XYZ file of C-alpha atoms in Angstrom:
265
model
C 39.119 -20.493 -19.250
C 35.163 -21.785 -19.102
C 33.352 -21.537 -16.986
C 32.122 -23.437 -14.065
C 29.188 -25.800 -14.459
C 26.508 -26.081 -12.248
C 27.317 -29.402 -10.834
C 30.292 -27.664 -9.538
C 29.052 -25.833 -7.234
C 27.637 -26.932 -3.635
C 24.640 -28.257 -2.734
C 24.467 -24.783 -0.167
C 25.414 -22.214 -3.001
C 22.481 -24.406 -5.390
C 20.385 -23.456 -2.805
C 20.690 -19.347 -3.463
C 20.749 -19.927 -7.577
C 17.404 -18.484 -8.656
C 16.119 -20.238 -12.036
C 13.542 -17.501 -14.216
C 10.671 -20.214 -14.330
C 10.551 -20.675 -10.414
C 9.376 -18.276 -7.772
C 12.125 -16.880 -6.446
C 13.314 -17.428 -2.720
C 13.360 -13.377 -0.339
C 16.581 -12.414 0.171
C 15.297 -9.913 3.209
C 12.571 -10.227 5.587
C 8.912 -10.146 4.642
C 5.313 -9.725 6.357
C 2.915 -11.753 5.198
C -0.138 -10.301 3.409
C -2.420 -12.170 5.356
C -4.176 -13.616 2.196
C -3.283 -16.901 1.829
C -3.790 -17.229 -1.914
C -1.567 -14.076 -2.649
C 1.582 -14.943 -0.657
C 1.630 -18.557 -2.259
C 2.519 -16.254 -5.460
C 4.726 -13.740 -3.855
C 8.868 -14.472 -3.159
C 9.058 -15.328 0.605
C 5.309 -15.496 1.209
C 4.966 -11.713 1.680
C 5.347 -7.976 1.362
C 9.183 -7.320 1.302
C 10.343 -5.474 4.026
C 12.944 -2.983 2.657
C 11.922 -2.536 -0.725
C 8.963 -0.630 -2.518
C 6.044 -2.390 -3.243
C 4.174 -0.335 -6.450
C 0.250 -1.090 -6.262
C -1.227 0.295 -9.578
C -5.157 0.964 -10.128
C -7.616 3.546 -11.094
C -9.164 4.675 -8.594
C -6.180 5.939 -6.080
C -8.597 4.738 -3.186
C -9.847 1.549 -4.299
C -8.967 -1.485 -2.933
C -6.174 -0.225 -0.800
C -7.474 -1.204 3.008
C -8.779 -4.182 2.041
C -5.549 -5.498 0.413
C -2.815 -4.029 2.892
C -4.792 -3.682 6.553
C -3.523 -7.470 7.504
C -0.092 -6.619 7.600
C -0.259 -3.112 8.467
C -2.256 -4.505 11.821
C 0.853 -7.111 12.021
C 3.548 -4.697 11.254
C 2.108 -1.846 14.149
C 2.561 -4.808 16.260
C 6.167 -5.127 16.028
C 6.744 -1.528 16.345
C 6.150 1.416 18.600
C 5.862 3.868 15.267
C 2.910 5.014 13.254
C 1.960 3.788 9.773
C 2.227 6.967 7.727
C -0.164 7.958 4.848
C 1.524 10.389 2.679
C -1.238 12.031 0.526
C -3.811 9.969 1.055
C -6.908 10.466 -0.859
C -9.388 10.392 1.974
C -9.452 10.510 5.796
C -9.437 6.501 7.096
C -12.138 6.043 9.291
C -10.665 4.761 12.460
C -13.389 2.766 14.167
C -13.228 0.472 10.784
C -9.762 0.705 10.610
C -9.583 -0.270 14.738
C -11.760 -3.068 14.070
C -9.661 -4.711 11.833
C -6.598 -4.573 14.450
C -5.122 -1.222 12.891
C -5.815 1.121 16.057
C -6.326 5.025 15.081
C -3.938 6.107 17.408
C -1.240 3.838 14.763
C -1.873 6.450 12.238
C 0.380 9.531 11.140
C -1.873 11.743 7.828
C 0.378 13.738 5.933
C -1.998 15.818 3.435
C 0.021 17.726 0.458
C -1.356 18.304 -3.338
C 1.914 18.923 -4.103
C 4.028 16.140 -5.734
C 7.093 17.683 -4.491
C 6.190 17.842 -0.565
C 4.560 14.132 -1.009
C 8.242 13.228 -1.846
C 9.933 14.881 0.599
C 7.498 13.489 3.653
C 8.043 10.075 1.836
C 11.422 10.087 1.806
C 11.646 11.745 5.778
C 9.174 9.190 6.845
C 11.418 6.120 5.551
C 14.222 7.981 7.298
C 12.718 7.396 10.846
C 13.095 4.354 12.827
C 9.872 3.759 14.241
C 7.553 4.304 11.292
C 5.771 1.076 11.003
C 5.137 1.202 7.279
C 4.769 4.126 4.788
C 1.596 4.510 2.285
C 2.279 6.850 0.191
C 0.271 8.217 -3.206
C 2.616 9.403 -6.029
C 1.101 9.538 -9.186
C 3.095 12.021 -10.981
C 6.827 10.288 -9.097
C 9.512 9.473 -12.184
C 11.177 6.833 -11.820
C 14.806 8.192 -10.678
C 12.365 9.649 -7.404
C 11.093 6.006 -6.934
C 14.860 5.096 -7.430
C 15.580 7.642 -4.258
C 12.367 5.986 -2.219
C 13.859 2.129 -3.121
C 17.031 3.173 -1.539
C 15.866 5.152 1.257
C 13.376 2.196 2.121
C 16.544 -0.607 2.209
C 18.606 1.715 4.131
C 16.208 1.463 6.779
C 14.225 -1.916 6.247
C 11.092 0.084 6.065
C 7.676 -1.277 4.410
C 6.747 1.072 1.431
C 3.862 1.017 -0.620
C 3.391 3.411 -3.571
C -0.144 4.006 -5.438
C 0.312 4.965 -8.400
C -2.599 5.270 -11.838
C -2.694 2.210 -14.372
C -1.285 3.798 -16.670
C 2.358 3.883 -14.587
C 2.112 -0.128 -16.061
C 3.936 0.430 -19.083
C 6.802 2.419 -17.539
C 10.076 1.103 -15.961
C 10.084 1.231 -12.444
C 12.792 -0.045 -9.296
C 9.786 -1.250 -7.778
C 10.753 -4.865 -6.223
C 7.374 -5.786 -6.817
C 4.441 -4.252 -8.779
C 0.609 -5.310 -8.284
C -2.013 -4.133 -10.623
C -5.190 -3.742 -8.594
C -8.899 -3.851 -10.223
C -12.546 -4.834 -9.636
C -13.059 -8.251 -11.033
C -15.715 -7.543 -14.439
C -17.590 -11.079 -13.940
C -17.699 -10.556 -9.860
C -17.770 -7.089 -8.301
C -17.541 -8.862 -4.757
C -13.682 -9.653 -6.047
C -10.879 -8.103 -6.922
C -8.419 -9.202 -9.512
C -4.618 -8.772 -8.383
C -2.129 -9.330 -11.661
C 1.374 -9.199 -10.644
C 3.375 -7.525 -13.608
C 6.304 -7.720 -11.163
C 7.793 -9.985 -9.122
C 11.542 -12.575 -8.826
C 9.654 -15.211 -10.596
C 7.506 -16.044 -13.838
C 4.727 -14.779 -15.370
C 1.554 -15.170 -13.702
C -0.952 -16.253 -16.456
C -4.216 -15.504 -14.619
C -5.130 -12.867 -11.688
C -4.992 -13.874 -8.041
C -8.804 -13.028 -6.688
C -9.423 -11.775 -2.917
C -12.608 -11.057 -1.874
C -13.356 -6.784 -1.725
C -14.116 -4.956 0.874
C -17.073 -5.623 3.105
C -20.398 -3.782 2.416
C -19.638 -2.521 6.029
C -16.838 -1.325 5.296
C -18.014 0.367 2.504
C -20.359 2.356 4.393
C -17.953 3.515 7.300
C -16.030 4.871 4.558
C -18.321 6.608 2.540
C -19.422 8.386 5.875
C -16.149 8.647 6.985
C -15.624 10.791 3.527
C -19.406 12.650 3.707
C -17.998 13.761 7.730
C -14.672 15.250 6.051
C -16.304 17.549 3.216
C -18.897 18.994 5.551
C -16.337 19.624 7.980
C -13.911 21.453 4.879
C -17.131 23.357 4.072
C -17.595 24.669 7.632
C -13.822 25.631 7.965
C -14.002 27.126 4.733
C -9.628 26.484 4.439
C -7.809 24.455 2.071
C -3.915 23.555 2.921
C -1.679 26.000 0.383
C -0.434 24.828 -2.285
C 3.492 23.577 -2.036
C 2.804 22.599 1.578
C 2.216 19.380 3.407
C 0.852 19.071 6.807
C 0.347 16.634 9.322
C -3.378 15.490 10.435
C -4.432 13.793 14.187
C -6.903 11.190 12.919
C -9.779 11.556 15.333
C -11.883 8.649 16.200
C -15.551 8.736 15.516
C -17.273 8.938 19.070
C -20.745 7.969 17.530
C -22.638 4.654 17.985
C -23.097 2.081 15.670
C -26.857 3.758 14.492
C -24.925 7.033 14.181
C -22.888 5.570 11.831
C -25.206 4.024 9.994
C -27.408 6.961 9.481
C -24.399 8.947 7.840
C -23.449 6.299 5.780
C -27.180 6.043 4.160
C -27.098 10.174 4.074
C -23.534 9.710 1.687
């Protein structure tokens, strides 16, 4: 017996038939990125809720607020959770953070070195109902771990993110969508976003968003000069194997304060 053309088959089943050369329609909720020229190239106009997003770069850091801190603001909104940052590479500054509509209060810091305890808090953090999203840095993850993360993040319709190095590009991964993130060469005021991944075709050229803010820049970088002075003074590193949890404290300074660290960095 053949089988069934497509003129066979309603005009409301056409509607869910996804052809390879068209962007493909979400088939769950999403949150839009709040960059206009990036959801016009992403299924549904957003970040799928329910499914990992893979963000691949060089520099675990770079690039990171400035891409996701739209719809992490939106997403805190909608929810009476935390967004949690499992191994983050360096404190988020607050005040910047605050100013952007992510309050400091919103945030849960999970530090761990050790890929094994990342995992784990990733996995318990997708597990409870009021996390707002989950950030979470897992460069040395395989992919039947990400597998475990996918399914844990559809059970509950959470929003994950995983950072992961460049070099994670020419691996498999479940990863619903994957975004390679990088300094634009002939502007250093962009950044070029190539999406290796996504229910659609090829994109042929990078999407560009503008990076982050010189001001930004510095609230970070004293944000980062504030954390190793205070890790010198404690003189204590977390052991090995172990994660734990970190209040993110707002900075109390003025706006001169902050400055003058930033210039000291």
């Amino acid at each position: 017996m053949g089988l069934p053309s497509f003129d066979s088959f309603s005009p409301a089943a056409r509607h869910h038939v996804w052809c390879g050369d068209e962007l493909g329609l979400s088939d769950a909720q999403v949150i839009g990125t709040g960059h206009a020229a990036l959801d016009a190239q992403l299924p549904g106009g957003g970040w799928p809720v329910g499914a990992l997003t893979e963000l691949l770069q060089t520099a675990p850091e770079a690039h990171a607020w400035q891409l996701l801190l739209p719809a992490l603001a939106q997403a805190v909104q909608g929810s009476t959770g935390p967004v949690a940052l499992i191994g983050a590479p360096h404190e988020p500054f607050g005040p910047a953070l605050a100013a952007h509509g992510l309050p400091v209060e919103a945030l849960l810091w999970v530090r761990s070195e050790a890929p094994a305890a990342r995992l784990w808090a990733c996995e318990q953090a997708l597990r409870c109902a009021d996390i707002a999203a989950v950030l979470a840095w897992l460069p040395q993850a395989r992919v039947g771990e990400l597998r475990r993360l996918q399914l844990a993040a559809a059970q509950h319709d959470a929003l994950l993110f995983v950072f992961r190095p460049e070099s994670a590009a020419y691996s498999t991964s479940p990863a619903r969508l994957r975004l390679q993130l990088a300094t634009c060469e002939q502007d250093r005021t962009q950044i070029d976003i190539r999406i290796l991944k996504r229910r659609g075709p090829p994109l042929a050229s990078p999407v560009q968003l503008p990076a982050r803010s010189e001001r930004m820049a510095a609230l970070l970088a004293g944000s980062q000069l504030r954390r190793k002075l205070r890790q010198q003074q404690e003189g204590v590193e977390p052991a090995a194997g172990t994660a734990t949890v970190v209040r993110i404290e707002a900075w109390k300074g003025g706006a001169h304060a902050l400055d003058r660290l930033a210039v000291a960095a």
